[in-house]
């Protein structure tokens, strides 16, 4: 337990928080620190093995990420609580995050407990039912946790089909005097009215328990023995029931995509893009994948994958309102910071060893790959979802003071290699997200290599001159990936074409050139928008800008590769396939041909002096 708590620091002066005075008397013991603004609101809570070193790292003169610097600038005072160990500090940190929800901490919005399957403690006729959250009441057995209620219902549905275990409440069971509908549709054996003896019912319960533990082969062997014994005793109806159960179980086994060496594990992967983080948790119990759960934690500080996973795992296992079941293995795609401390805390809470692992083989490696694939796909689906896009569009409309929500947005970017093979991209987004059928690539010609301003002017002129002439769709918003130079060219094009009713916004990377620190510049008014890094409007702009950048690079690489595959002799008037073959056969390579003079080239059969001069000029760009 915490041993003491510092009072708020009074070492604030007119310039802000006096960090030197505060750090001078700060202890080096483990504990938790809490940062507050001048209104007394908690900004951030963190844990530390050495409080003095950890808190001091926020006040170094250089090297802070911009978002961390923004946090430090708001600090009015800091409170610390010293603990007896790092594990206590971790648990206290998660309790404070859960109760205070500081804006600069990663926050998990989904705090519901996992669903379970509960086998009641009835001595003769126990039931299998759905339960949300595990409690210590009753004498039954718990199976799970499952990642969703749908996964529980699917398992219960299979169990009722195969083993016909009752799912009714105790009061309903005790007051029946005739079978219910479940018996009529062959989903229950009607133990409430004595249609099955306790011995046979408990045998079905035992098989259902084995099924939930992933022991399908053992159940099938047991049922085959029972079927053969029943057939020998001329109990053909019982033998037929066993046969049907075996067929159902084999069908379920075929549907199991993953049935492995066994073991319990939580498999956790993360993906992030456009200011959004998606964490996928796959629940594995008894070697069977029970399902997945997706999380989209909110975060405000610039953090690596390792830091994000560390913060997520702390809240996931220790910050929940209900205690989560801790498996023997926590498999992660990136090793979280302080993973040894996390493993120690998990082991103490579980009462046995729990490992946090990344480098695994066999089936566990497949689980990790499956989790990573799910994380990427879920994030892409989330970014493209209508609800997400619409919410971002509303935020963008409010941010830019647009009269209406934009339904068509176009973004332009330039890509080249040292000024060669310049390509411009135009990507289009509408209310459903990327509209890839309207994407366009433009090959830029006739400009000085590397002149991005001239390239931007050329592509915008080509695109919007057609629009003014009645060809092509009209956008509601145009975004330019670049700073004031590119935006100035865009403004000149719009003025030349007399386009005055389409908002024109430049997306500049800012001084630090970091994601989340972009500046938005209005071409017409020169207004610079300072957008919070967690703004949905900024996330939408980042998504559009990144897609424009990706599409431009893809187009540039395709053009560059095509040029590399194309012979330098192609495109020279009078030089067809036959003469190209003759030239290469005579000189051996284009490089040797380029070093040759006009007279030497004219020695090739079929090449006149005039044609040789044309070839020489083409190879030397004259």
Coordinates of C-alpha atoms in Angstrom, one line a residue:
X1 CA 0.0 0.0 0.0
X2 CA 1.1 3.6 -0.5
X3 CA 3.2 4.9 2.4
X4 CA 2.7 8.6 2.0
X5 CA 1.3 11.3 -0.3
X6 CA 3.0 14.6 -1.1
X7 CA 0.8 17.7 -0.9
X8 CA 0.5 19.9 -4.0
X9 CA 3.7 21.8 -4.7
X10 CA 3.6 25.5 -3.8
X11 CA 6.7 26.2 -5.8
X12 CA 4.9 27.9 -8.7
X13 CA 5.9 31.4 -9.7
X14 CA 4.6 33.8 -12.2
X15 CA 6.4 32.0 -15.0
X16 CA 4.8 28.7 -14.2
X17 CA 5.7 25.5 -12.4
X18 CA 9.1 25.7 -10.5
X19 CA 10.4 22.2 -11.5
X20 CA 13.9 22.7 -10.1
X21 CA 12.7 23.4 -6.6
X22 CA 10.2 20.5 -6.8
X23 CA 12.7 18.0 -8.1
X24 CA 15.3 19.0 -5.5
X25 CA 13.3 17.5 -2.7
X26 CA 11.6 14.7 -4.7
X27 CA 12.3 11.1 -3.5
X28 CA 13.9 8.4 -5.6
X29 CA 11.5 5.7 -4.4
X30 CA 8.8 4.1 -6.6
X31 CA 5.4 5.7 -6.7
X32 CA 2.8 7.6 -8.7
X33 CA 2.9 11.2 -9.9
X34 CA -0.2 13.3 -10.8
X35 CA 0.0 16.5 -12.9
X36 CA -2.6 19.3 -12.5
X37 CA -3.4 22.5 -14.3
X38 CA -4.1 25.9 -12.7
X39 CA -7.8 25.0 -12.3
X40 CA -6.9 21.9 -10.2
X41 CA -7.9 19.5 -13.0
X42 CA -5.7 16.3 -13.3
X43 CA -3.9 16.3 -16.6
X44 CA -1.9 13.1 -16.4
X45 CA -1.0 10.3 -14.0
X46 CA 2.0 8.0 -14.3
X47 CA 4.0 5.5 -12.4
X48 CA 7.7 5.4 -11.8
X49 CA 10.4 3.1 -10.4
X50 CA 12.4 6.2 -9.5
X51 CA 10.1 9.2 -9.0
X52 CA 12.9 11.8 -9.2
X53 CA 14.3 10.5 -12.5
X54 CA 10.9 9.9 -14.1
X55 CA 9.4 13.3 -13.2
X56 CA 12.7 15.0 -14.0
X57 CA 12.6 13.6 -17.6
X58 CA 9.6 15.9 -18.4
X59 CA 11.6 19.0 -17.7
X60 CA 14.8 18.4 -19.7
X61 CA 15.8 21.3 -22.0
X62 CA 15.4 19.4 -25.3
X63 CA 14.2 16.2 -26.8
X64 CA 10.6 16.4 -25.7
X65 CA 7.9 15.4 -28.2
X66 CA 5.6 18.4 -29.1
X67 CA 2.6 16.9 -27.4
X68 CA 4.5 16.1 -24.3
X69 CA 5.9 19.7 -24.3
X70 CA 2.2 20.9 -24.5
X71 CA 1.4 18.9 -21.4
X72 CA 4.4 20.3 -19.5
X73 CA 3.4 23.8 -20.4
X74 CA 0.0 23.4 -18.7
X75 CA 1.4 22.0 -15.4
X76 CA 0.6 24.1 -12.3
X77 CA 1.6 21.6 -9.7
X78 CA 2.4 17.9 -9.2
X79 CA 1.4 15.5 -6.5
X80 CA 3.2 12.2 -5.8
X81 CA 2.3 9.1 -3.8
X82 CA 5.2 6.9 -2.7
X83 CA 4.5 3.2 -2.8
X84 CA 6.2 0.1 -1.4
X85 CA 6.9 -1.4 -4.8
X86 CA 6.5 -0.9 -8.5
X87 CA 3.6 -3.3 -8.6
X88 CA 1.7 -1.2 -6.1
X89 CA 2.5 1.9 -8.2
X90 CA 1.1 0.1 -11.3
X91 CA -2.2 -0.8 -9.6
X92 CA -2.6 2.7 -8.0
X93 CA -1.9 4.3 -11.4
X94 CA -4.7 2.3 -13.1
X95 CA -7.2 3.0 -10.3
X96 CA -6.5 6.7 -10.7
X97 CA -6.9 6.6 -14.4
X98 CA -10.2 4.7 -14.0
X99 CA -11.6 7.2 -11.5
X100 CA -10.2 10.5 -12.8
X101 CA -9.9 9.8 -16.5
X102 CA -7.1 12.4 -17.2
X103 CA -7.1 13.8 -20.7
X104 CA -3.4 12.9 -21.5
X105 CA -3.7 9.3 -20.5
X106 CA -4.8 6.5 -22.8
X107 CA -8.5 5.9 -21.9
X108 CA -10.4 2.7 -22.6
X109 CA -14.1 3.5 -23.1
X110 CA -15.3 -0.1 -23.0
X111 CA -15.4 -1.2 -19.4
X112 CA -17.9 -3.9 -19.6
X113 CA -17.0 -7.3 -18.1
X114 CA -16.7 -10.3 -20.4
X115 CA -19.5 -12.8 -20.7
X116 CA -19.2 -16.4 -19.4
X117 CA -21.0 -19.7 -19.6
X118 CA -22.1 -20.8 -16.1
X119 CA -22.7 -24.5 -15.1
X120 CA -24.9 -24.4 -12.1
X121 CA -24.3 -26.4 -8.9
X122 CA -27.5 -28.4 -9.1
X123 CA -26.7 -31.9 -7.9
X124 CA -28.8 -33.9 -10.4
X125 CA -29.8 -31.6 -13.2
X126 CA -27.4 -28.6 -13.6
X127 CA -28.1 -25.9 -16.2
X128 CA -25.8 -24.1 -18.7
X129 CA -26.6 -20.4 -18.9
X130 CA -25.2 -17.1 -20.1
X131 CA -23.7 -14.8 -17.4
X132 CA -22.1 -11.3 -17.7
X133 CA -19.2 -11.1 -15.3
X134 CA -17.8 -13.7 -13.0
X135 CA -19.0 -13.8 -9.4
X136 CA -18.2 -16.0 -6.4
X137 CA -21.8 -16.7 -5.6
X138 CA -23.0 -20.3 -6.0
X139 CA -21.2 -23.6 -6.3
X140 CA -21.1 -23.9 -10.1
X141 CA -18.4 -23.9 -12.7
X142 CA -17.4 -20.9 -15.0
X143 CA -16.3 -21.3 -18.6
X144 CA -14.7 -18.4 -20.4
X145 CA -14.3 -15.5 -20.6
X146 CA -15.7 -15.1 -24.1
X147 CA -15.1 -11.9 -26.1
X148 CA -18.7 -11.2 -26.9
X149 CA -22.2 -12.3 -26.0
X150 CA -22.5 -13.6 -29.6
X151 CA -19.7 -16.1 -28.9
X152 CA -21.5 -17.3 -25.8
X153 CA -24.8 -17.8 -27.5
X154 CA -23.1 -19.7 -30.4
X155 CA -21.4 -22.1 -27.9
X156 CA -24.7 -22.6 -26.0
X157 CA -26.5 -23.2 -29.2
X158 CA -24.0 -26.0 -30.2
X159 CA -24.3 -27.5 -26.7
X160 CA -28.1 -27.6 -26.8
X161 CA -28.1 -29.2 -30.2
X162 CA -25.6 -31.9 -29.3
X163 CA -26.1 -32.6 -25.5
X164 CA -29.5 -31.1 -24.9
X165 CA -28.6 -29.5 -21.5
X166 CA -31.3 -27.3 -20.0
X167 CA -30.8 -23.5 -19.9
X168 CA -33.8 -22.5 -17.7
X169 CA -33.7 -20.8 -14.3
X170 CA -34.0 -22.8 -11.1
X171 CA -37.5 -21.4 -10.3
X172 CA -38.7 -22.2 -13.8
X173 CA -37.2 -25.7 -13.5
X174 CA -38.9 -26.4 -10.2
X175 CA -42.4 -25.4 -11.2
X176 CA -42.8 -27.3 -14.5
X177 CA -45.4 -30.0 -14.7
X178 CA -45.0 -30.7 -18.5
X179 CA -42.1 -30.3 -21.0
X180 CA -41.5 -26.9 -22.5
X181 CA -40.9 -25.9 -26.1
X182 CA -37.1 -26.7 -25.9
X183 CA -38.0 -30.4 -25.4
X184 CA -40.4 -30.2 -28.4
X185 CA -37.6 -28.9 -30.7
X186 CA -35.1 -31.5 -29.4
X187 CA -33.0 -29.0 -27.5
X188 CA -33.6 -30.4 -24.0
X189 CA -34.2 -33.8 -22.5
X190 CA -36.9 -32.5 -20.1
X191 CA -35.3 -33.3 -16.8
X192 CA -37.9 -31.1 -15.1
X193 CA -40.5 -33.8 -15.5
X194 CA -38.2 -36.8 -15.2
X195 CA -37.9 -37.8 -18.8
X196 CA -34.2 -38.6 -18.2
X197 CA -32.5 -40.1 -15.2
X198 CA -29.8 -38.1 -13.4
X199 CA -27.1 -40.6 -14.4
X200 CA -27.7 -40.1 -18.1
X201 CA -28.1 -36.4 -17.7
X202 CA -24.9 -36.0 -15.8
X203 CA -23.1 -38.0 -18.5
X204 CA -24.3 -35.4 -21.0
X205 CA -23.1 -32.6 -18.7
X206 CA -19.7 -34.2 -18.4
X207 CA -19.4 -34.3 -22.2
X208 CA -20.6 -30.7 -22.5
X209 CA -17.9 -29.7 -19.9
X210 CA -15.3 -31.6 -21.9
X211 CA -16.4 -29.8 -25.1
X212 CA -16.0 -26.4 -23.4
X213 CA -12.5 -27.4 -22.3
X214 CA -11.6 -28.3 -25.9
X215 CA -11.5 -32.1 -25.4
X216 CA -13.5 -33.0 -28.5
X217 CA -11.5 -36.1 -29.5
X218 CA -11.9 -37.6 -25.9
X219 CA -15.7 -37.0 -26.1
X220 CA -15.9 -38.8 -29.5
X221 CA -14.0 -41.8 -28.1
X222 CA -16.3 -41.9 -25.1
X223 CA -19.4 -41.6 -27.2
X224 CA -18.2 -44.3 -29.5
X225 CA -17.7 -46.7 -26.6
X226 CA -21.2 -45.8 -25.3
X227 CA -22.7 -46.3 -28.8
X228 CA -21.1 -49.8 -29.2
X229 CA -22.3 -50.8 -25.7
X230 CA -25.8 -49.6 -26.4
X231 CA -25.9 -51.5 -29.7
X232 CA -24.7 -54.7 -28.1
X233 CA -27.5 -54.3 -25.5
X234 CA -30.0 -53.8 -28.3
X235 CA -30.6 -50.2 -27.1
X236 CA -30.8 -48.9 -30.7
X237 CA -32.4 -45.6 -29.9
X238 CA -29.6 -44.7 -27.4
X239 CA -27.0 -45.8 -30.0
X240 CA -28.6 -43.6 -32.6
X241 CA -28.5 -40.6 -30.3
X242 CA -24.8 -41.2 -29.6
X243 CA -24.2 -41.5 -33.4
X244 CA -25.9 -38.2 -34.0
X245 CA -23.8 -36.6 -31.3
X246 CA -20.6 -37.9 -32.8
X247 CA -21.5 -36.6 -36.2
X248 CA -22.3 -33.1 -34.7
X249 CA -19.0 -33.1 -32.9
X250 CA -17.0 -34.0 -36.0
X251 CA -18.7 -31.3 -37.9
X252 CA -17.8 -28.8 -35.2
X253 CA -14.2 -30.0 -35.3
X254 CA -14.1 -29.4 -39.1
X255 CA -15.3 -25.8 -38.5
X256 CA -12.7 -25.0 -35.9
X257 CA -10.2 -23.0 -37.9
X258 CA -7.7 -23.2 -35.0
X259 CA -7.3 -26.2 -32.8
X260 CA -3.9 -26.4 -31.4
X261 CA -1.5 -27.6 -28.8
X262 CA -3.6 -26.2 -26.0
X263 CA -3.1 -23.5 -23.4
X264 CA -4.7 -20.3 -22.2
X265 CA -3.6 -17.0 -23.7
X266 CA -4.7 -13.4 -24.5
X267 CA -3.3 -12.4 -27.8
X268 CA -3.0 -8.7 -28.3
X269 CA -2.1 -6.7 -31.4
X270 CA -2.2 -3.0 -32.3
X271 CA -2.4 -0.9 -35.4
X272 CA -2.5 2.9 -35.8
X273 CA -3.2 5.3 -38.6
X274 CA -4.6 8.7 -39.2
X275 CA -4.6 9.5 -35.4
X276 CA -6.6 6.4 -34.5
X277 CA -5.3 3.4 -32.5
X278 CA -7.0 0.0 -32.8
X279 CA -6.2 -2.8 -30.3
X280 CA -7.5 -6.3 -31.0
X281 CA -7.6 -8.9 -28.2
X282 CA -8.0 -12.6 -29.1
X283 CA -9.2 -14.9 -26.3
X284 CA -7.7 -18.4 -26.4
X285 CA -8.8 -20.9 -23.8
X286 CA -7.9 -24.6 -23.8
X287 CA -6.2 -24.1 -27.2
X288 CA -9.5 -22.9 -28.8
X289 CA -9.9 -19.4 -30.1
X290 CA -13.1 -18.2 -28.4
X291 CA -13.3 -14.9 -30.4
X292 CA -12.0 -11.4 -30.6
X293 CA -12.7 -8.0 -29.0
X294 CA -11.8 -4.6 -30.6
X295 CA -10.8 -1.5 -28.7
X296 CA -10.2 2.1 -29.8
X297 CA -8.4 3.8 -26.9
X298 CA -8.2 7.6 -26.8
X299 CA -4.6 8.9 -26.5
X300 CA -3.2 12.5 -26.6
X301 CA 0.6 12.1 -26.2
X302 CA 3.0 11.0 -28.9
X303 CA 3.9 7.4 -28.0
X304 CA 5.5 4.4 -29.6
X305 CA 3.8 1.1 -30.1
X306 CA 5.6 -0.2 -27.0
X307 CA 4.4 2.7 -24.8
X308 CA 0.8 2.5 -26.1
X309 CA 0.6 -1.3 -25.5
X310 CA 2.1 -0.8 -22.0
X311 CA -0.6 1.8 -21.1
X312 CA -3.4 -0.4 -22.7
X313 CA -2.4 -3.6 -20.9
X314 CA -2.3 -1.8 -17.5
X315 CA -5.8 -0.5 -17.9
X316 CA -7.1 -3.7 -19.6
X317 CA -6.1 -5.9 -16.6
X318 CA -6.1 -3.6 -13.6
X319 CA -8.3 -0.6 -14.5
X320 CA -11.5 -2.5 -15.2
X321 CA -14.6 -2.2 -13.0
X322 CA -14.7 -6.0 -12.8
X323 CA -11.7 -8.3 -12.4
X324 CA -10.6 -9.9 -15.6
X325 CA -9.4 -13.5 -15.8
X326 CA -5.7 -13.6 -16.3
X327 CA -4.3 -16.3 -18.6
X328 CA -0.9 -18.0 -18.3
X329 CA 0.4 -16.2 -21.4
X330 CA -0.1 -12.7 -22.7
X331 CA 1.1 -12.6 -26.3
X332 CA 1.9 -9.3 -27.8
X333 CA 3.1 -8.0 -31.2
X334 CA 5.4 -5.4 -29.6
X335 CA 7.0 -5.9 -26.3
X336 CA 5.5 -3.2 -24.0
X337 CA 7.6 -1.0 -21.8
X338 CA 8.3 -2.4 -18.4
X339 CA 7.0 -5.8 -19.4
X340 CA 8.7 -7.5 -16.5
X341 CA 6.8 -5.3 -14.0
X342 CA 3.6 -6.0 -15.9
X343 CA 4.2 -9.8 -15.8
X344 CA 5.0 -9.6 -12.1
X345 CA 1.8 -7.7 -11.3
X346 CA -0.2 -10.1 -13.4
X347 CA 1.4 -13.1 -11.6
X348 CA 0.6 -11.6 -8.2
X349 CA -3.0 -11.0 -9.1
X350 CA -3.5 -14.4 -10.7
X351 CA -1.7 -16.3 -7.9
X352 CA 0.5 -18.1 -10.4
X353 CA 3.1 -17.3 -13.1
X354 CA 1.9 -15.2 -16.0
X355 CA 4.3 -14.4 -18.9
X356 CA 4.3 -11.5 -21.3
X357 CA 5.8 -12.8 -24.6
X358 CA 6.5 -11.7 -28.1
X359 CA 8.8 -14.2 -29.7
X360 CA 6.8 -17.4 -29.9
X361 CA 6.6 -20.3 -32.4
X362 CA 4.1 -22.7 -33.7
X363 CA 0.4 -22.1 -33.1
X364 CA 1.1 -19.1 -30.8
X365 CA 2.9 -17.4 -33.8
X366 CA -0.2 -18.0 -35.9
X367 CA -2.4 -16.4 -33.2
X368 CA -0.2 -13.3 -33.2
X369 CA -0.3 -13.1 -37.0
X370 CA -4.1 -13.5 -36.8
X371 CA -4.4 -10.8 -34.2
X372 CA -2.2 -8.4 -36.3
X373 CA -4.2 -9.0 -39.4
X374 CA -7.4 -8.4 -37.5
X375 CA -6.1 -5.2 -36.0
X376 CA -5.1 -3.8 -39.4
X377 CA -8.4 -4.8 -41.0
X378 CA -10.5 -3.5 -38.2
X379 CA -8.7 -0.2 -38.3
X380 CA -9.3 0.1 -42.0
X381 CA -12.9 -0.7 -41.6
X382 CA -13.3 1.8 -38.8
X383 CA -11.6 4.6 -40.8
X384 CA -13.9 3.8 -43.7
X385 CA -17.1 3.4 -41.7
X386 CA -19.9 5.8 -42.6
X387 CA -20.4 6.8 -39.0
X388 CA -16.7 7.7 -38.5
X389 CA -16.5 9.6 -41.8
X390 CA -19.7 11.5 -41.1
X391 CA -18.6 12.5 -37.6
X392 CA -15.3 13.7 -39.0
X393 CA -17.0 15.6 -41.8
X394 CA -19.1 17.5 -39.3
X395 CA -16.0 18.3 -37.3
X396 CA -14.3 19.6 -40.5
X397 CA -17.3 21.7 -41.4
X398 CA -17.3 23.4 -38.0
X399 CA -13.5 23.8 -38.0
X400 CA -13.3 25.6 -41.4
X401 CA -16.7 27.4 -40.9
X402 CA -18.0 25.9 -44.1
X403 CA -21.7 26.7 -45.0
X404 CA -22.4 23.0 -45.6
X405 CA -20.9 19.6 -44.9
X406 CA -18.5 18.8 -47.8
X407 CA -19.6 15.9 -49.9
X408 CA -16.7 15.8 -52.2
X409 CA -13.1 16.7 -51.3
X410 CA -10.0 16.5 -53.5
X411 CA -6.4 16.5 -52.4
X412 CA -3.3 17.0 -54.5
X413 CA 0.3 15.9 -53.9
X414 CA 3.6 15.8 -56.0
X415 CA 6.1 12.9 -56.1
X416 CA 9.4 12.6 -58.0
X417 CA 13.0 11.2 -57.7
X418 CA 15.5 14.0 -57.7
X419 CA 13.3 15.9 -60.1
X420 CA 12.8 13.0 -62.5
X421 CA 9.5 11.2 -63.5
X422 CA 7.4 13.8 -61.7
X423 CA 3.8 12.6 -61.0
X424 CA 0.9 14.5 -59.4
X425 CA -1.9 12.7 -57.6
X426 CA -5.5 13.7 -57.1
X427 CA -7.5 11.6 -54.5
X428 CA -11.2 12.1 -53.8
X429 CA -13.2 11.5 -50.6
X430 CA -16.9 11.7 -50.2
X431 CA -19.3 11.0 -47.4
X432 CA -18.4 7.3 -47.6
X433 CA -14.7 7.8 -47.5
X434 CA -12.2 7.2 -50.3
X435 CA -13.8 7.3 -53.8
X436 CA -11.1 5.4 -55.6
X437 CA -12.9 5.3 -59.0
X438 CA -12.3 9.1 -59.2
X439 CA -8.6 9.0 -58.3
X440 CA -6.4 10.4 -61.0
X441 CA -2.6 10.5 -61.8
X442 CA -1.0 13.2 -63.9
X443 CA 2.4 12.9 -65.6
X444 CA 4.1 16.3 -65.3
X445 CA 6.1 17.5 -68.3
X446 CA 7.8 20.6 -69.4
X447 CA 9.0 22.0 -66.1
X448 CA 12.4 22.3 -64.3
X449 CA 13.1 19.0 -62.5
X450 CA 12.3 19.3 -58.8
X451 CA 10.1 22.4 -59.1
X452 CA 7.2 21.3 -57.0
X453 CA 5.5 24.8 -57.3
X454 CA 5.4 24.5 -61.1
X455 CA 4.2 20.9 -60.9
X456 CA 1.4 21.9 -58.6
X457 CA 0.4 24.8 -60.9
X458 CA 0.3 22.5 -63.9
X459 CA -1.8 19.7 -62.4
X460 CA -4.4 22.2 -60.9
X461 CA -4.6 24.0 -64.2
X462 CA -5.2 20.8 -66.1
X463 CA -7.8 19.5 -63.6
X464 CA -9.9 22.7 -63.0
X465 CA -9.7 24.1 -66.5
X466 CA -11.7 21.0 -67.6
X467 CA -14.1 21.7 -64.7
X468 CA -14.6 25.3 -65.8
X469 CA -15.3 24.1 -69.3
X470 CA -18.1 21.8 -68.0
X471 CA -16.1 18.6 -67.8
X472 CA -15.6 16.7 -64.5
X473 CA -17.3 17.0 -61.1
X474 CA -17.1 20.1 -58.9
X475 CA -15.5 19.6 -55.4
X476 CA -16.8 21.2 -52.2
X477 CA -13.3 21.5 -50.8
X478 CA -9.7 21.3 -52.2
X479 CA -6.7 20.4 -50.1
X480 CA -3.1 21.0 -51.1
X481 CA -0.4 18.8 -49.5
X482 CA 2.3 21.4 -49.0
X483 CA 3.2 24.8 -47.4
X484 CA 2.7 28.4 -48.5
X485 CA 4.6 28.0 -51.8
X486 CA 2.3 25.3 -53.2
X487 CA -0.7 27.1 -51.8
X488 CA 0.3 30.3 -53.5
X489 CA 0.4 28.5 -56.8
X490 CA -3.0 27.0 -56.2
X491 CA -4.4 30.4 -55.4
X492 CA -3.0 31.8 -58.6
X493 CA -4.6 29.0 -60.6
X494 CA -8.0 29.6 -59.0
X495 CA -7.7 33.3 -59.7
X496 CA -6.8 32.7 -63.4
X497 CA -9.8 30.4 -63.8
X498 CA -12.1 32.7 -61.8
X499 CA -12.9 30.1 -59.2
X500 CA -14.0 31.9 -56.1
X501 CA -16.6 29.6 -54.4
X502 CA -14.5 26.5 -53.6
X503 CA -12.5 26.6 -50.3
X504 CA -8.8 26.0 -50.8
X505 CA -6.9 24.7 -47.8
X506 CA -3.1 24.0 -47.5
X507 CA -2.0 21.1 -45.2
X508 CA 1.5 22.0 -44.0
X509 CA 3.5 19.6 -41.8
X510 CA 4.5 22.4 -39.3
X511 CA 7.9 23.1 -37.8
X512 CA 8.4 19.6 -36.2
X513 CA 7.0 17.7 -39.3
X514 CA 5.4 15.3 -37.0
X515 CA 2.0 13.7 -37.4
X516 CA -0.6 15.5 -35.3
X517 CA 1.2 18.8 -35.5
X518 CA -0.1 19.8 -39.0
X519 CA -1.1 23.4 -39.8
X520 CA -4.1 24.2 -42.0
X521 CA -3.8 27.4 -44.0
X522 CA -6.8 29.1 -45.8
X523 CA -5.6 30.3 -49.2
X524 CA -8.1 33.1 -49.4
X525 CA -7.8 34.6 -46.0
X526 CA -4.3 33.4 -44.9
X527 CA -5.8 32.2 -41.7
X528 CA -3.8 29.5 -39.9
X529 CA -5.9 26.9 -38.0
X530 CA -4.3 25.3 -34.9
X531 CA -6.0 22.0 -34.6
X532 CA -5.8 19.7 -31.4
X533 CA -4.1 16.5 -32.2
X534 CA -7.1 14.4 -31.2
X535 CA -9.5 16.4 -33.4
X536 CA -11.7 14.2 -35.7
X537 CA -11.4 16.9 -38.4
X538 CA -7.6 16.6 -38.2
X539 CA -7.8 12.8 -38.4
X540 CA -9.9 13.1 -41.6
X541 CA -7.4 15.5 -43.2
X542 CA -4.5 13.2 -42.2
X543 CA -6.3 10.3 -43.8
X544 CA -6.9 12.2 -47.0
X545 CA -3.4 13.6 -47.1
X546 CA -1.8 10.2 -46.4
X547 CA -3.9 8.6 -49.2
X548 CA -2.8 11.4 -51.6
X549 CA 0.8 10.9 -50.7
X550 CA 0.5 7.1 -51.1
X551 CA -1.2 7.3 -54.4
X552 CA 1.4 9.8 -55.7
X553 CA 4.3 7.6 -54.7
X554 CA 2.7 4.6 -56.3
X555 CA 2.2 6.4 -59.5
X556 CA 5.7 7.8 -59.5
X557 CA 7.2 4.4 -59.0
X558 CA 5.1 2.9 -61.7
X559 CA 6.3 5.6 -64.2
X560 CA 9.9 5.2 -63.1
X561 CA 9.9 1.4 -63.4
X562 CA 8.2 1.7 -66.8
X563 CA 10.9 4.1 -68.0
X564 CA 13.6 1.7 -66.7
X565 CA 12.1 -1.2 -68.6
X566 CA 11.9 1.0 -71.8
X567 CA 14.9 1.1 -74.1
X568 CA 16.5 4.5 -74.6
X569 CA 16.1 4.0 -78.3
X570 CA 12.3 3.8 -78.2
X571 CA 10.6 6.9 -79.3
X572 CA 13.3 8.0 -81.8
X573 CA 11.6 8.7 -85.1
X574 CA 12.8 6.3 -87.8
X575 CA 14.2 3.7 -85.4
X576 CA 11.9 0.7 -85.2
X577 CA 12.4 -2.7 -83.6
X578 CA 14.6 -4.0 -86.4
X579 CA 17.0 -1.0 -86.4
X580 CA 17.1 -1.2 -82.5
X581 CA 18.2 -4.8 -82.7
X582 CA 20.8 -4.0 -85.3
X583 CA 22.2 -1.1 -83.2
X584 CA 22.4 -3.2 -80.0
X585 CA 23.9 -6.1 -82.0
X586 CA 26.6 -3.8 -83.4
X587 CA 27.5 -1.9 -80.2
X588 CA 26.6 -4.5 -77.6
X589 CA 24.7 -2.1 -75.3
X590 CA 23.0 1.3 -75.2
X591 CA 25.9 2.6 -73.0
X592 CA 28.5 1.8 -75.7
X593 CA 26.1 3.3 -78.4
X594 CA 25.8 6.5 -76.3
X595 CA 29.7 6.8 -76.3
X596 CA 29.9 6.4 -80.1
X597 CA 30.0 9.4 -82.5
X598 CA 27.7 10.1 -85.4
X599 CA 30.1 8.5 -88.0
X600 CA 30.4 5.3 -85.9
X601 CA 26.6 5.1 -85.6
X602 CA 26.3 5.6 -89.4
X603 CA 28.4 2.4 -90.0
X604 CA 25.5 0.2 -88.9
X605 CA 23.6 -1.2 -91.9
X606 CA 20.4 0.7 -92.6
X607 CA 21.4 3.8 -90.6
X608 CA 22.0 6.9 -92.7
X609 CA 24.1 9.9 -91.7
X610 CA 21.0 12.0 -91.0
X611 CA 19.4 9.2 -88.9
X612 CA 22.7 8.7 -87.0
X613 CA 22.6 12.4 -86.1
X614 CA 19.0 12.1 -84.8
X615 CA 20.0 9.0 -82.7
X616 CA 23.0 10.8 -81.3
X617 CA 20.9 13.9 -80.5
X618 CA 18.2 11.8 -78.8
X619 CA 20.7 9.9 -76.7
X620 CA 22.4 13.1 -75.5
X621 CA 19.1 15.1 -75.0
X622 CA 20.2 17.7 -77.6

